[in-house]
Short mmCIF file of C-alpha atoms and ligand atoms in Angstrom, two decimals:
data_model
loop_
_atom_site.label_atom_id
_atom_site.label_comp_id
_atom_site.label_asym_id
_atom_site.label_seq_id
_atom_site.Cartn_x
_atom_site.Cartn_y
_atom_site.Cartn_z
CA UNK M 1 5.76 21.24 -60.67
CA UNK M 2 7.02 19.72 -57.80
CA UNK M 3 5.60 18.50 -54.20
CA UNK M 4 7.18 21.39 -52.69
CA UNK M 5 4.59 23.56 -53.93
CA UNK M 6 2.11 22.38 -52.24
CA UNK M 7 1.42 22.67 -48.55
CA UNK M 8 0.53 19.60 -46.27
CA UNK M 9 -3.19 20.54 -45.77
CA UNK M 10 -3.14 20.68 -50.06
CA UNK M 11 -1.39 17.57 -50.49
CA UNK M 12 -4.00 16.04 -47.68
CA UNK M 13 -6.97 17.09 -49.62
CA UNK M 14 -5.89 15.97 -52.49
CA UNK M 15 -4.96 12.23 -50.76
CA UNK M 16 -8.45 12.35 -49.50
CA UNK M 17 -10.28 13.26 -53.02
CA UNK M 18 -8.27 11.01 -55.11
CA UNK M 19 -5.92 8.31 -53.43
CA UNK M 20 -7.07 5.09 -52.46
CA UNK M 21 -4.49 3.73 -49.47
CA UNK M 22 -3.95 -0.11 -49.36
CA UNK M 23 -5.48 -1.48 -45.69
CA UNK M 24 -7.29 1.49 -45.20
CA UNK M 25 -10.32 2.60 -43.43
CA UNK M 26 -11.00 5.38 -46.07
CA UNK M 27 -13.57 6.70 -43.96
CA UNK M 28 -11.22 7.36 -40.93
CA UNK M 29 -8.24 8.06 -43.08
CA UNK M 30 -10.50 11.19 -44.26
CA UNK M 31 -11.07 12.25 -41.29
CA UNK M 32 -7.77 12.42 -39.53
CA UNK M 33 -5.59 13.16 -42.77
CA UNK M 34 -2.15 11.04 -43.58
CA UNK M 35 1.12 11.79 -42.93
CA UNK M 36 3.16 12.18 -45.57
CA UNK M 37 6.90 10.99 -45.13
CA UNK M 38 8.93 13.48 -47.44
CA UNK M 39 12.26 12.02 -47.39
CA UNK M 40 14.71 9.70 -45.66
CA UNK M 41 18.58 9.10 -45.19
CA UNK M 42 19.77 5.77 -43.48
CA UNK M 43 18.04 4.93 -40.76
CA UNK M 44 15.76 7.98 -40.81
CA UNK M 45 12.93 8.73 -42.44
CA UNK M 46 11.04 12.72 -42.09
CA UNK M 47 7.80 13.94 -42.58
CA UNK M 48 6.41 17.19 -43.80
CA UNK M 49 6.48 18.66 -40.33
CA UNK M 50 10.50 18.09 -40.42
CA UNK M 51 9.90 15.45 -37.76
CA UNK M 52 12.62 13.18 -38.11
CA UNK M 53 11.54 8.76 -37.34
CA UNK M 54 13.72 6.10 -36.65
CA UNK M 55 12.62 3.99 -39.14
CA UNK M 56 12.08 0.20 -36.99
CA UNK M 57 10.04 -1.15 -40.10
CA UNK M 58 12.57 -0.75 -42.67
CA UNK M 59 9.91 0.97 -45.11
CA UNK M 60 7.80 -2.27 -44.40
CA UNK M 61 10.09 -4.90 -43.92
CA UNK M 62 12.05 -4.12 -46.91
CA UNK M 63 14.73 -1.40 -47.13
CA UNK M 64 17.51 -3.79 -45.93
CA UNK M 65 20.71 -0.69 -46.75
CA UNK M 66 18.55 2.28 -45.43
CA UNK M 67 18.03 4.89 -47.20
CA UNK M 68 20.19 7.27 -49.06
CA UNK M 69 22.01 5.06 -51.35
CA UNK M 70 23.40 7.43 -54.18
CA UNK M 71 24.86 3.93 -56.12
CA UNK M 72 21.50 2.57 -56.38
CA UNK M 73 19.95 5.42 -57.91
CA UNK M 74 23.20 5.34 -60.00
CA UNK M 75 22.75 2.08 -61.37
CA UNK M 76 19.14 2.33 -62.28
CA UNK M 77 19.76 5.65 -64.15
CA UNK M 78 22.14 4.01 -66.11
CA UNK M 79 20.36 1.14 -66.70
CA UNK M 80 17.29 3.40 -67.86
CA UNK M 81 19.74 5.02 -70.20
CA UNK M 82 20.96 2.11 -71.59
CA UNK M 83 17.47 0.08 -71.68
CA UNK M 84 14.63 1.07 -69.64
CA UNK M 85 12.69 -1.75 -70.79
CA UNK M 86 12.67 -5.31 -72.84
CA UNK M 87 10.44 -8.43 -71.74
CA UNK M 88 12.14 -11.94 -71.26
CA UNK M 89 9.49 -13.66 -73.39
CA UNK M 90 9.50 -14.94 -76.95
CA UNK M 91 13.01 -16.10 -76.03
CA UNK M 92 14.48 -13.01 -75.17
CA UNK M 93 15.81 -11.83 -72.37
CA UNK M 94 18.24 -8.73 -71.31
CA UNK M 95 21.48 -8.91 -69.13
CA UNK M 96 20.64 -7.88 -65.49
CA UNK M 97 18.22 -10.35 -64.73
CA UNK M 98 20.47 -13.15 -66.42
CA UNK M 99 23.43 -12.12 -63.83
CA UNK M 100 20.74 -11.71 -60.88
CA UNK M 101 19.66 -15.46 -61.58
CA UNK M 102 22.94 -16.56 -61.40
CA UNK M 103 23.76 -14.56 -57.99
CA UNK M 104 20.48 -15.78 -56.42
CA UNK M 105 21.29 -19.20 -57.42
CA UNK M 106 24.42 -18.87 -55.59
CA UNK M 107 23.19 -17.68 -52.41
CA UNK M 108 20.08 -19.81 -52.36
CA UNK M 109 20.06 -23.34 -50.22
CA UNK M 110 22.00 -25.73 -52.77
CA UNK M 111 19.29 -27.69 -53.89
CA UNK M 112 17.78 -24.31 -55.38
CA UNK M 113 19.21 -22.98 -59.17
CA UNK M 114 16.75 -21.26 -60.73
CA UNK M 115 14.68 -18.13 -60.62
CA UNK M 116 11.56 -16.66 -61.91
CA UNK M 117 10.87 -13.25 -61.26
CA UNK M 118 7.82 -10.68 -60.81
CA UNK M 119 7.26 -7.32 -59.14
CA UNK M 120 5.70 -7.95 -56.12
CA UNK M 121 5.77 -10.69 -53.51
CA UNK M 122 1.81 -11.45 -54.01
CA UNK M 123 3.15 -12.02 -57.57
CA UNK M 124 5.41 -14.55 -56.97
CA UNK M 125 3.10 -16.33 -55.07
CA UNK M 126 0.58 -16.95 -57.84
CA UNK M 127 3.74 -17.81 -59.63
CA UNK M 128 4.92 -20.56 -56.73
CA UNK M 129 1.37 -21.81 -56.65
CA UNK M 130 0.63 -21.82 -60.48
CA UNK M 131 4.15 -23.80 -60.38
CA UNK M 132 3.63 -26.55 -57.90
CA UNK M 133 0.24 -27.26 -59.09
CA UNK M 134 1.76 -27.66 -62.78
CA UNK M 135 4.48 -29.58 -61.53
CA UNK M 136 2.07 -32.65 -60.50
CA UNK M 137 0.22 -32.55 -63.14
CA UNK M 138 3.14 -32.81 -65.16
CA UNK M 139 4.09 -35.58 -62.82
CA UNK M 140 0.66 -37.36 -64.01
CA UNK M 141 -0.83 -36.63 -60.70
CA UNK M 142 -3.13 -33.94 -61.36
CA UNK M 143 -5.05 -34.94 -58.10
CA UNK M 144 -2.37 -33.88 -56.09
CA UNK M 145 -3.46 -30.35 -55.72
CA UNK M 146 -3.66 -29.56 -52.52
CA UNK M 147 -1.95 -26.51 -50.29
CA UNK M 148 -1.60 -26.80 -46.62
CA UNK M 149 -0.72 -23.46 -45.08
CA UNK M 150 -1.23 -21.92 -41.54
CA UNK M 151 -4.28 -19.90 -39.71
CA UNK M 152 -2.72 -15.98 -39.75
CA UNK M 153 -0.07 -16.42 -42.32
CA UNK M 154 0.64 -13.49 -44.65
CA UNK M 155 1.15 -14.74 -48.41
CA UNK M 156 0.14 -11.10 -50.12
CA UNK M 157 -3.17 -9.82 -50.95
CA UNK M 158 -4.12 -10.89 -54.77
CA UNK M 159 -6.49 -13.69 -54.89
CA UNK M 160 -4.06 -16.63 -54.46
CA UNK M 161 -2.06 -14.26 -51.44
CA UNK M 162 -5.12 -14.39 -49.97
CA UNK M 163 -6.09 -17.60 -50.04
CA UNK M 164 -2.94 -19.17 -49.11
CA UNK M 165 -2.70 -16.88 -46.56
CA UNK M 166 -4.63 -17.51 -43.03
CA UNK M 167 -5.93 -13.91 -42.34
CA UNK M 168 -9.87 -14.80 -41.59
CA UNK M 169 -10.58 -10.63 -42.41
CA UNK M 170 -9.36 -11.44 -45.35
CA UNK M 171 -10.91 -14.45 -46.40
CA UNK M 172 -14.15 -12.54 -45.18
CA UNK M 173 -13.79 -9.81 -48.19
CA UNK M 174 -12.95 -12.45 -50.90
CA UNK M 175 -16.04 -13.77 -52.38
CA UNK M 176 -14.47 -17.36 -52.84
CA UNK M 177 -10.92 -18.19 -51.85
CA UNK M 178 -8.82 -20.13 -54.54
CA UNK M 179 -10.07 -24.00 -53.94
CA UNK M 180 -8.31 -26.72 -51.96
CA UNK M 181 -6.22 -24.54 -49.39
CA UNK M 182 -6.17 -25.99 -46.08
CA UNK M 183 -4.92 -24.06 -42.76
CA UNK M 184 -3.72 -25.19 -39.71
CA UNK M 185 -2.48 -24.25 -36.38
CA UNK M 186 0.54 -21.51 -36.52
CA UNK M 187 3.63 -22.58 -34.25
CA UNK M 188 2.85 -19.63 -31.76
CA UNK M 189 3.62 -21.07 -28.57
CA UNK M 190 2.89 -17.78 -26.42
CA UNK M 191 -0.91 -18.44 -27.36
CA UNK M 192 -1.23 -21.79 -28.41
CA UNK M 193 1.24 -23.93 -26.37
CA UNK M 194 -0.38 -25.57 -23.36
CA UNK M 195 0.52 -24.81 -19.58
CA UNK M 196 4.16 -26.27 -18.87
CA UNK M 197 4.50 -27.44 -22.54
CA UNK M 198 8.20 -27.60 -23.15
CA UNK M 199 9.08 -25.62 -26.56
CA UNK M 200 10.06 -28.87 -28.18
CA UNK M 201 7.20 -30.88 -27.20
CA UNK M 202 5.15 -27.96 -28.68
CA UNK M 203 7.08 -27.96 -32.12
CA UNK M 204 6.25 -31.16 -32.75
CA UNK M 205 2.68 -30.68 -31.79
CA UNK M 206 2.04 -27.67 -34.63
CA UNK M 207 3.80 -29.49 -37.17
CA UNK M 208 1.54 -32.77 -36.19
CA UNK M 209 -1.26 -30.55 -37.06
CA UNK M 210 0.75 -30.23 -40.69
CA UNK M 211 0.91 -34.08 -40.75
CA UNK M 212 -2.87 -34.53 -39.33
CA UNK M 213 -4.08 -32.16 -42.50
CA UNK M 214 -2.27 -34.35 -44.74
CA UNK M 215 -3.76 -37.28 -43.76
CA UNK M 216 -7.29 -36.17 -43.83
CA UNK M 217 -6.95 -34.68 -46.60
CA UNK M 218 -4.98 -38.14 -48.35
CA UNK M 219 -1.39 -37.70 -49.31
CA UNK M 220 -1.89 -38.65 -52.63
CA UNK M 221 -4.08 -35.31 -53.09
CA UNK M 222 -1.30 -33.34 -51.10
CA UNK M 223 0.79 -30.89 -53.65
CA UNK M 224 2.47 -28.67 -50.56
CA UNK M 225 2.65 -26.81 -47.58
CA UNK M 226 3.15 -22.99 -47.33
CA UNK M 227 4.97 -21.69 -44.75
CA UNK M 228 6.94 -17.78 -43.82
CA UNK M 229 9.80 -19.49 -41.96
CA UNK M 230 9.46 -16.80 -39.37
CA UNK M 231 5.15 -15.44 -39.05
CA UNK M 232 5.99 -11.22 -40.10
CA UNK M 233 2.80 -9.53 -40.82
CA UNK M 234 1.35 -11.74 -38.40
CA UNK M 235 3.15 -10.71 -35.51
CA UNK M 236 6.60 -11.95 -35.79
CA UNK M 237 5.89 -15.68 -34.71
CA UNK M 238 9.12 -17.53 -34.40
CA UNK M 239 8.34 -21.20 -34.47
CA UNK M 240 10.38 -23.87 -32.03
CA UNK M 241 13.50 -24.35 -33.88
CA UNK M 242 12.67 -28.08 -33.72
CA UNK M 243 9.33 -27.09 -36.37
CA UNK M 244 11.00 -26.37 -39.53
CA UNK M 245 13.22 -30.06 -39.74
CA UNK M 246 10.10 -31.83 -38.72
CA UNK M 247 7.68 -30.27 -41.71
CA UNK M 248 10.62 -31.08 -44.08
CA UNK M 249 10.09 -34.80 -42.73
CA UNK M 250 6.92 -34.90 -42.72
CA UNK M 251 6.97 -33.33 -46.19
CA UNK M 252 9.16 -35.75 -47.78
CA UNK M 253 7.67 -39.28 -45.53
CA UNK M 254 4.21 -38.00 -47.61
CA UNK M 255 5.56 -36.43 -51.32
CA UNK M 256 4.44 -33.06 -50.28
CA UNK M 257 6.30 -30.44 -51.50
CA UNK M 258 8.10 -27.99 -49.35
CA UNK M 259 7.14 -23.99 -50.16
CA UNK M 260 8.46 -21.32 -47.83
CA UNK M 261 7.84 -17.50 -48.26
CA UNK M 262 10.62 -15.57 -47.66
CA UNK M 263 9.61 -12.17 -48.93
CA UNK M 264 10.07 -10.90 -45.55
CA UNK M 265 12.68 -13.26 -44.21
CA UNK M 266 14.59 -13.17 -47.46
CA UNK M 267 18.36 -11.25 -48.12
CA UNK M 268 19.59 -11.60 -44.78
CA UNK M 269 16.78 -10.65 -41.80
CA UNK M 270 17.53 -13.59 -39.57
CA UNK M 271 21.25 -13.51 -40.08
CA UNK M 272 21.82 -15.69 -42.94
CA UNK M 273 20.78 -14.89 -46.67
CA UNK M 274 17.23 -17.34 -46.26
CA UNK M 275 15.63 -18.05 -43.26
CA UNK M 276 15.20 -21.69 -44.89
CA UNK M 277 19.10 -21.93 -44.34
CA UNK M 278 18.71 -20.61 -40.34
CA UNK M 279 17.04 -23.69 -39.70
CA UNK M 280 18.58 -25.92 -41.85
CA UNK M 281 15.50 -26.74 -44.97
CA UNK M 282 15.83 -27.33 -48.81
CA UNK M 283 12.33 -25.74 -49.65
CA UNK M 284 11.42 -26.70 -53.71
CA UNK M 285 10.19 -23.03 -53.68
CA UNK M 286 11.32 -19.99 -52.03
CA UNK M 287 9.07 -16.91 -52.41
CA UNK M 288 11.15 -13.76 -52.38
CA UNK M 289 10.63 -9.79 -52.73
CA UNK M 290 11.30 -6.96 -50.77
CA UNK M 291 14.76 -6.83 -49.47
CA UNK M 292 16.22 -7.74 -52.56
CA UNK M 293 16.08 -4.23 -53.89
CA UNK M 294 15.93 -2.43 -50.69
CA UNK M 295 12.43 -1.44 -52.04
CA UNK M 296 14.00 0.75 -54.07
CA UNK M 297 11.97 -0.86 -57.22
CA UNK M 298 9.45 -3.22 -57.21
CA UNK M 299 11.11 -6.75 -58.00
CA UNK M 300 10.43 -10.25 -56.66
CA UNK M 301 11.74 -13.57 -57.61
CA UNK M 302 10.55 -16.95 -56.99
CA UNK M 303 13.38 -19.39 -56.21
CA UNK M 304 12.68 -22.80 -57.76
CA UNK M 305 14.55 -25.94 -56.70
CA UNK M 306 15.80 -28.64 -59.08
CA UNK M 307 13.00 -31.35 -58.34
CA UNK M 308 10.49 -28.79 -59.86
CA UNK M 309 12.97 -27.03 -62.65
CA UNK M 310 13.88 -30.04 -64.02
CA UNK M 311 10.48 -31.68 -64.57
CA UNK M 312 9.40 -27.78 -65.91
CA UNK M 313 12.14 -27.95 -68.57
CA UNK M 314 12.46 -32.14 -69.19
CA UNK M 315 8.81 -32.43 -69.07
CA UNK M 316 6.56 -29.18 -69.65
CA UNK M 317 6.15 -27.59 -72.88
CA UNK M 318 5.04 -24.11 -72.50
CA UNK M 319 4.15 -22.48 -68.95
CA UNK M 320 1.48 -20.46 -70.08
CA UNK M 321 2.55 -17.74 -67.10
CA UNK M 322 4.72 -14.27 -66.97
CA UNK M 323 4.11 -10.83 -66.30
CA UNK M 324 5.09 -8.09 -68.55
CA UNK M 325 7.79 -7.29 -65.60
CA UNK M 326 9.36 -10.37 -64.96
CA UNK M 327 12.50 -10.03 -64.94
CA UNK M 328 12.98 -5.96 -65.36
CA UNK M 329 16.14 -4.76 -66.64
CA UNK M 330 16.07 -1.77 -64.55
CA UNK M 331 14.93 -3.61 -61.29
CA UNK M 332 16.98 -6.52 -61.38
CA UNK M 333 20.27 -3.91 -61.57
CA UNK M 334 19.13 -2.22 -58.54
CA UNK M 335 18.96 -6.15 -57.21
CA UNK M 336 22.14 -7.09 -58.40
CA UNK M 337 24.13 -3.23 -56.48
CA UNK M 338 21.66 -4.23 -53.40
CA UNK M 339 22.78 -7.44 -53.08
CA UNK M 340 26.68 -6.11 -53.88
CA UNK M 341 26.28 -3.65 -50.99
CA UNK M 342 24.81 -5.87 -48.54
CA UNK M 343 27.97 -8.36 -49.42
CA UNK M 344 30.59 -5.65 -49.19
CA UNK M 345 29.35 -4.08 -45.95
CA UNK M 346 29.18 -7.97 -44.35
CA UNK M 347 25.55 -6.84 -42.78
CA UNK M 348 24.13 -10.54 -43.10
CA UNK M 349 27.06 -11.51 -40.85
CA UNK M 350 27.00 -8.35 -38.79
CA UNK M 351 22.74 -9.20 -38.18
CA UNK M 352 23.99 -12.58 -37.00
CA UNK M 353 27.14 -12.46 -34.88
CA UNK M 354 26.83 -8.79 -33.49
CA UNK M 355 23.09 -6.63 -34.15
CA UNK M 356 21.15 -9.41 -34.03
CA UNK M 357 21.89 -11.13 -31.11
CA UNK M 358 22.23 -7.56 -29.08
CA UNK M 359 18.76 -6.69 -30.16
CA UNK M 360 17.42 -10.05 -28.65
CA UNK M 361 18.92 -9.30 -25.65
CA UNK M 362 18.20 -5.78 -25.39
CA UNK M 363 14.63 -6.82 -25.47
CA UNK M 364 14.97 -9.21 -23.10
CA UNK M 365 16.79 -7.18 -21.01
CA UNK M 366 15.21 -3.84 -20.79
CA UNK M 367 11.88 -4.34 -22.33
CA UNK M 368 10.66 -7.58 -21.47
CA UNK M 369 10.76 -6.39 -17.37
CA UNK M 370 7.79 -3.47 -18.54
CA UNK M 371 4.48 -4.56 -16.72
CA UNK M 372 2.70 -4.26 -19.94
CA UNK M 373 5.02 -7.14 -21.59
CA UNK M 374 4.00 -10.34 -21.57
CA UNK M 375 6.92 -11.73 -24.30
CA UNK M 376 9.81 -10.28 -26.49
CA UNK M 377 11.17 -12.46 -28.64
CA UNK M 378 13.81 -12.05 -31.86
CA UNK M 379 15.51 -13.43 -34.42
CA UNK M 380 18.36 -11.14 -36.39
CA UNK M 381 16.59 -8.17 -36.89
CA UNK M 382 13.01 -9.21 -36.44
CA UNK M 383 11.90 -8.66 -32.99
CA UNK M 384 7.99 -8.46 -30.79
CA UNK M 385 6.97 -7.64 -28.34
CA UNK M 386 3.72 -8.99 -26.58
CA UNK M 387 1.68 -6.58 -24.98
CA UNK M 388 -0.86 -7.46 -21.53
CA UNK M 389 -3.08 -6.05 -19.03
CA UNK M 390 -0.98 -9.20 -17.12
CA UNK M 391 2.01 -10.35 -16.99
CA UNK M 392 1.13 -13.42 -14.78
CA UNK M 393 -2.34 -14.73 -16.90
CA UNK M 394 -1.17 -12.85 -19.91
CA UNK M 395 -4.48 -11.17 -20.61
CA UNK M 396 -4.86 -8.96 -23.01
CA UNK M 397 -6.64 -5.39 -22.72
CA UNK M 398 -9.78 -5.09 -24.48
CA UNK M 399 -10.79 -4.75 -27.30
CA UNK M 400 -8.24 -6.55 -28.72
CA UNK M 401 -5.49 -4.35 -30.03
CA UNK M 402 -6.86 -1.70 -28.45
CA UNK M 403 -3.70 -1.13 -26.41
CA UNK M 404 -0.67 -1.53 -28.58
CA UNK M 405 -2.22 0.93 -30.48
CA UNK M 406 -1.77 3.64 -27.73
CA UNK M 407 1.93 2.22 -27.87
CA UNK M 408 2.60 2.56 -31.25
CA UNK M 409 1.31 6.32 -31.48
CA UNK M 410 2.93 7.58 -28.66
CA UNK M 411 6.26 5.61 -29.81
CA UNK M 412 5.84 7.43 -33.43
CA UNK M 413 5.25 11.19 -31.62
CA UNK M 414 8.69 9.94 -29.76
CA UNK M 415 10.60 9.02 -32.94
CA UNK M 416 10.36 5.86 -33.75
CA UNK M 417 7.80 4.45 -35.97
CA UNK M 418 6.87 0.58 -35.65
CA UNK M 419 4.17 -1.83 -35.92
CA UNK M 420 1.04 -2.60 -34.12
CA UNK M 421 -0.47 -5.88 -35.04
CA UNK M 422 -3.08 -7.03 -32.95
CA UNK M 423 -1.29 -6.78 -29.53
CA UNK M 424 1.60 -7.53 -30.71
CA UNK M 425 4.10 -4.70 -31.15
CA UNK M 426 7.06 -5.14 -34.27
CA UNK M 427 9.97 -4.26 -35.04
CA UNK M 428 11.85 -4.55 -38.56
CA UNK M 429 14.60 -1.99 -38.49
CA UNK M 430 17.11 -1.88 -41.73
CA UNK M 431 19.67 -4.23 -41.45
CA UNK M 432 22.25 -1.03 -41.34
CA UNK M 433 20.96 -0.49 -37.45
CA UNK M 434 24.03 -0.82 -35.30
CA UNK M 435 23.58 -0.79 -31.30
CA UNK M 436 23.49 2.25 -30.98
CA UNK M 437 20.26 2.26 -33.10
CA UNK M 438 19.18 -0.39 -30.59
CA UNK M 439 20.22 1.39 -27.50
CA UNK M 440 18.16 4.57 -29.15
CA UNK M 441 14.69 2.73 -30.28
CA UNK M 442 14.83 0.72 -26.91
CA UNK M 443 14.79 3.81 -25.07
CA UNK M 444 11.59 5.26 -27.14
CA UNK M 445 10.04 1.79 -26.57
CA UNK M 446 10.42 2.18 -23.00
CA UNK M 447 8.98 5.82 -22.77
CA UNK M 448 6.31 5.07 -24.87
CA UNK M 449 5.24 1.85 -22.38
CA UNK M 450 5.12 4.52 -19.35
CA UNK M 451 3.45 6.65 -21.33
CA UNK M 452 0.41 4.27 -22.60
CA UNK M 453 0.39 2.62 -18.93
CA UNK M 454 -1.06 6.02 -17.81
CA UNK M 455 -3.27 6.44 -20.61
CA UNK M 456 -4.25 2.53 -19.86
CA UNK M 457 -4.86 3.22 -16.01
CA UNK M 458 -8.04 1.45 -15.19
CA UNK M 459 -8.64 0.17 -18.36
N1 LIG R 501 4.51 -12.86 -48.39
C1 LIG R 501 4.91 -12.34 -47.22
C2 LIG R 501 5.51 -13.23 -46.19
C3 LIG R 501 4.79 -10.97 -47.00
O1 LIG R 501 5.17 -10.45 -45.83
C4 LIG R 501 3.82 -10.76 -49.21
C5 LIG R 501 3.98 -12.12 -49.36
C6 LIG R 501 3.23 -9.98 -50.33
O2 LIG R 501 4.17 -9.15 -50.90
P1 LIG R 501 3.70 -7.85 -51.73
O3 LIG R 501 4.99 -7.35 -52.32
O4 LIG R 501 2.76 -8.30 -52.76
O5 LIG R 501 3.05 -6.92 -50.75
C7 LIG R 501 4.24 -10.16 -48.01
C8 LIG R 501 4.06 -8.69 -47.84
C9 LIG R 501 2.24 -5.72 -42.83
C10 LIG R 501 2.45 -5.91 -44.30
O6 LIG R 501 1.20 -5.18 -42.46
C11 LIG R 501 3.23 -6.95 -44.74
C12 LIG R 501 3.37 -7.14 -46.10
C13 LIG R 501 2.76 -6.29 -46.99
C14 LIG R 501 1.99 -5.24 -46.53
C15 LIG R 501 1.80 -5.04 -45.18
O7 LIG R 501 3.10 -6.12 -42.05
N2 LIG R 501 4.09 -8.22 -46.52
#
């Protein structure tokens, strides 16, 4: 039996009695019901009232081809055919994620060669934390264990995503983060730089705060810092591009290793293939998910630079780590056709020298004049927009987020679904967007400002 056989207000009650959403208010949820998305085609997705969405999330943050793609489903029939499943332990392994390895290798920042893969991008992260901390203790420096990472980062949401992550909700629902994880000031200058602050002077100042943490803390005890080269689930936060070179020298002045997470940034959003080559880093560890299938299947892979590989295989014995997953056969050839189509349609190139710089300026341009927008800002195809009760002081409405909330809905009703996050509003569109998508989900933007400054009247 098919979904088709049931209507929405079925489907609905059966969501409600049985299915447990991820960042939920299950209470609320009950109440006002979900929608339920049906079906998509390239930049579109539809729900089960035939309303069609322009899709400015890309799923959430991941389907980098849009949706549609007949090869992909192609490959991973065939690949189910052929060998739905084998593990890669006991010294096995199967052929797809042997060739993705080698094409992630090749893409990766030079310094980077090998690859261990997972399913999700939470995953990984245990993996890339698990990793560094064996790598010092390996080095005979077991001391050196701890993780600097930022206030409002997003590193996933299993124990370790958590706790490297800066969410303070979060932390609040834990119980006991994962010891010896430090977090610092996030390079958002349109809340944390000081009046008249040049955006250099201000880069330097949030990665000081990176350098101030190490000292406290001792660099001898130091294993890494954490970082999402751009800020995504926390409200696309594009540091000063001064930031990024001046944690790299501040990471290799103290022996701290360098750890970005790219599982939103990864496979092309910012115009190149890693954000860590945008601005110009050699990270020992690049966290990576998402885009790399499209979300078509769950697949992640942790990119591990040479300083850390090559003590792991000179020096380590047996990692006692892997997840029945790593490195599926099935996944990984979705990967490897993803990656193929994203070369052979040239979109990381199109994001960078055409899309990408259009959509920064099309915010600039045409949404940044709205009286409720205090700041757009961009980078590829990774755009916010901040939203104010005043353009001048740059207050917010209150409570806080109550307003880009109104947004949001009344840009979704208008056909274009997006992100609220605090008051902060996101976009993530699939990297298949051309201008004209831009032209079209700048003009809902627009109409659904106008619309939410009425509702906001007085407020
Ligand atoms: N790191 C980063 C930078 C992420 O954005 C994860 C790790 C965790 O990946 P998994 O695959 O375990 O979810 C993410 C995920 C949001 C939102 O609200 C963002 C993510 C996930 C769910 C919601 O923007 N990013």
């Amino acid at each position: 039996m098919t979904y088709q056989n049931y209507s929405l207000k079925q489907l609905q009650a059966i969501d409600a009695a049985h299915h447990l959403h991820p960042f939920t208010d299950h209470n609320e949820l009950r109440a006002a019901g979900s929608r339920m998305i049906v079906r998509a085609d390239g930049a579109y997705i539809y729900d089960s009232e035939g309303n069609r969405i322009l899709d400015g999330m890309a799923g959430l943050w991941c389907v980098a081809v849009g949706y549609g793609r007949k090869e992909l489903a192609e490959v991973a029939y065939e690949q189910m055919l052929e060998l739905p499943y084998y593990n890669s332990f006991f010294k096995c392994t199967t052929p797809t994620p042997v060739l993705l390895a080698q094409k992630l290798a090749d893409l990766a920042p030079k310094n980077v060669n090998q690859v261990f893969f997972g399913s999700s991008g939470s995953e990984s992260n245990d993996t890339a934390l698990r990793l560094v901390r064996h790598y010092w203790v390996l080095e005979g420096e077991p001391q050196k264990n701890i993780i600097i990472s930022r206030r409002d980062a997003y590193h996933g949401s299993t124990v370790a995503g958590v706790s490297l992550g800066g969410m303070k909700h979060m932390h609040g629902q834990l119980g006991g983060a994962v010891p010896g994880i430090v977090h610092v000031m996030p390079p958002y200058a349109f809340e944390n730089a000081e009046p008249g602050e040049s955006e250099e002077a201000f880069g330097l100042r949030a990665a000081k705060a990176v350098e101030d943490a190490i000292l406290e803390a001792g660099p001898d005890n130091v294993a890494a810092f954490i970082g999402e080269p751009v800020m995504g689930a926390g409200g696309v936060k594009i540091a000063p591009r001064n930031y990024w070179a001046e944690i790299q020298r501040i990471c290799r002045k103290y022996d701290v290793l360098l750890m970005v997470d790219e599982v939103i940034t990864g496979y092309g959003r910012t115009g190149e293939w890693f954000g860590s080559q945008y601005y110009g880093i050699e990270p020992d560890t690049i966290t990576t998910a998402k885009a790399l299938t499209s979300g078509y299947l769950p697949l992640s892979a942790l990119l591990v630079g040479d300083r850390i590989a090559s003590t792991l295989i000179e020096k380590g014995g047996e990692f006692f780590h892997g997840y029945t997953y790593s490195g599926h056969p099935v996944a990984c050839a979705v990967g490897l056709r993803n990656i193929e189509i994203i070369e052979r349609e040239g979109l990381v190139e199109r994001v960078k020298t055409d899309t990408g710089p259009y959509f920064e300026q099309q915010l600039r341009e045409r949404i940044f004049g709205h009286p409720l927008v205090g700041e757009t800002r961009a980078i590829g195809l990774m755009g916010a927009i901040e939203i104010v009760r005043s353009k001048e002081t740059r207050e917010r409405y209150k409570p806080s987020g109550s307003a880009a909330v109104v947004i949001r809905d009344h840009a979704i009703a208008n056909g274009l679904m997006l992100r609220a996050t605090g008051d902060t509003m996101i976009l993530s569109p699939p990297l298949i967007w051309t201008r004209e998508t831009i032209d079209e989900a700048c003009d809902i933007i627009l109409k659904a400002l106008d619309l939410a400054q009425a509702d906001l009247a007085g407020k």
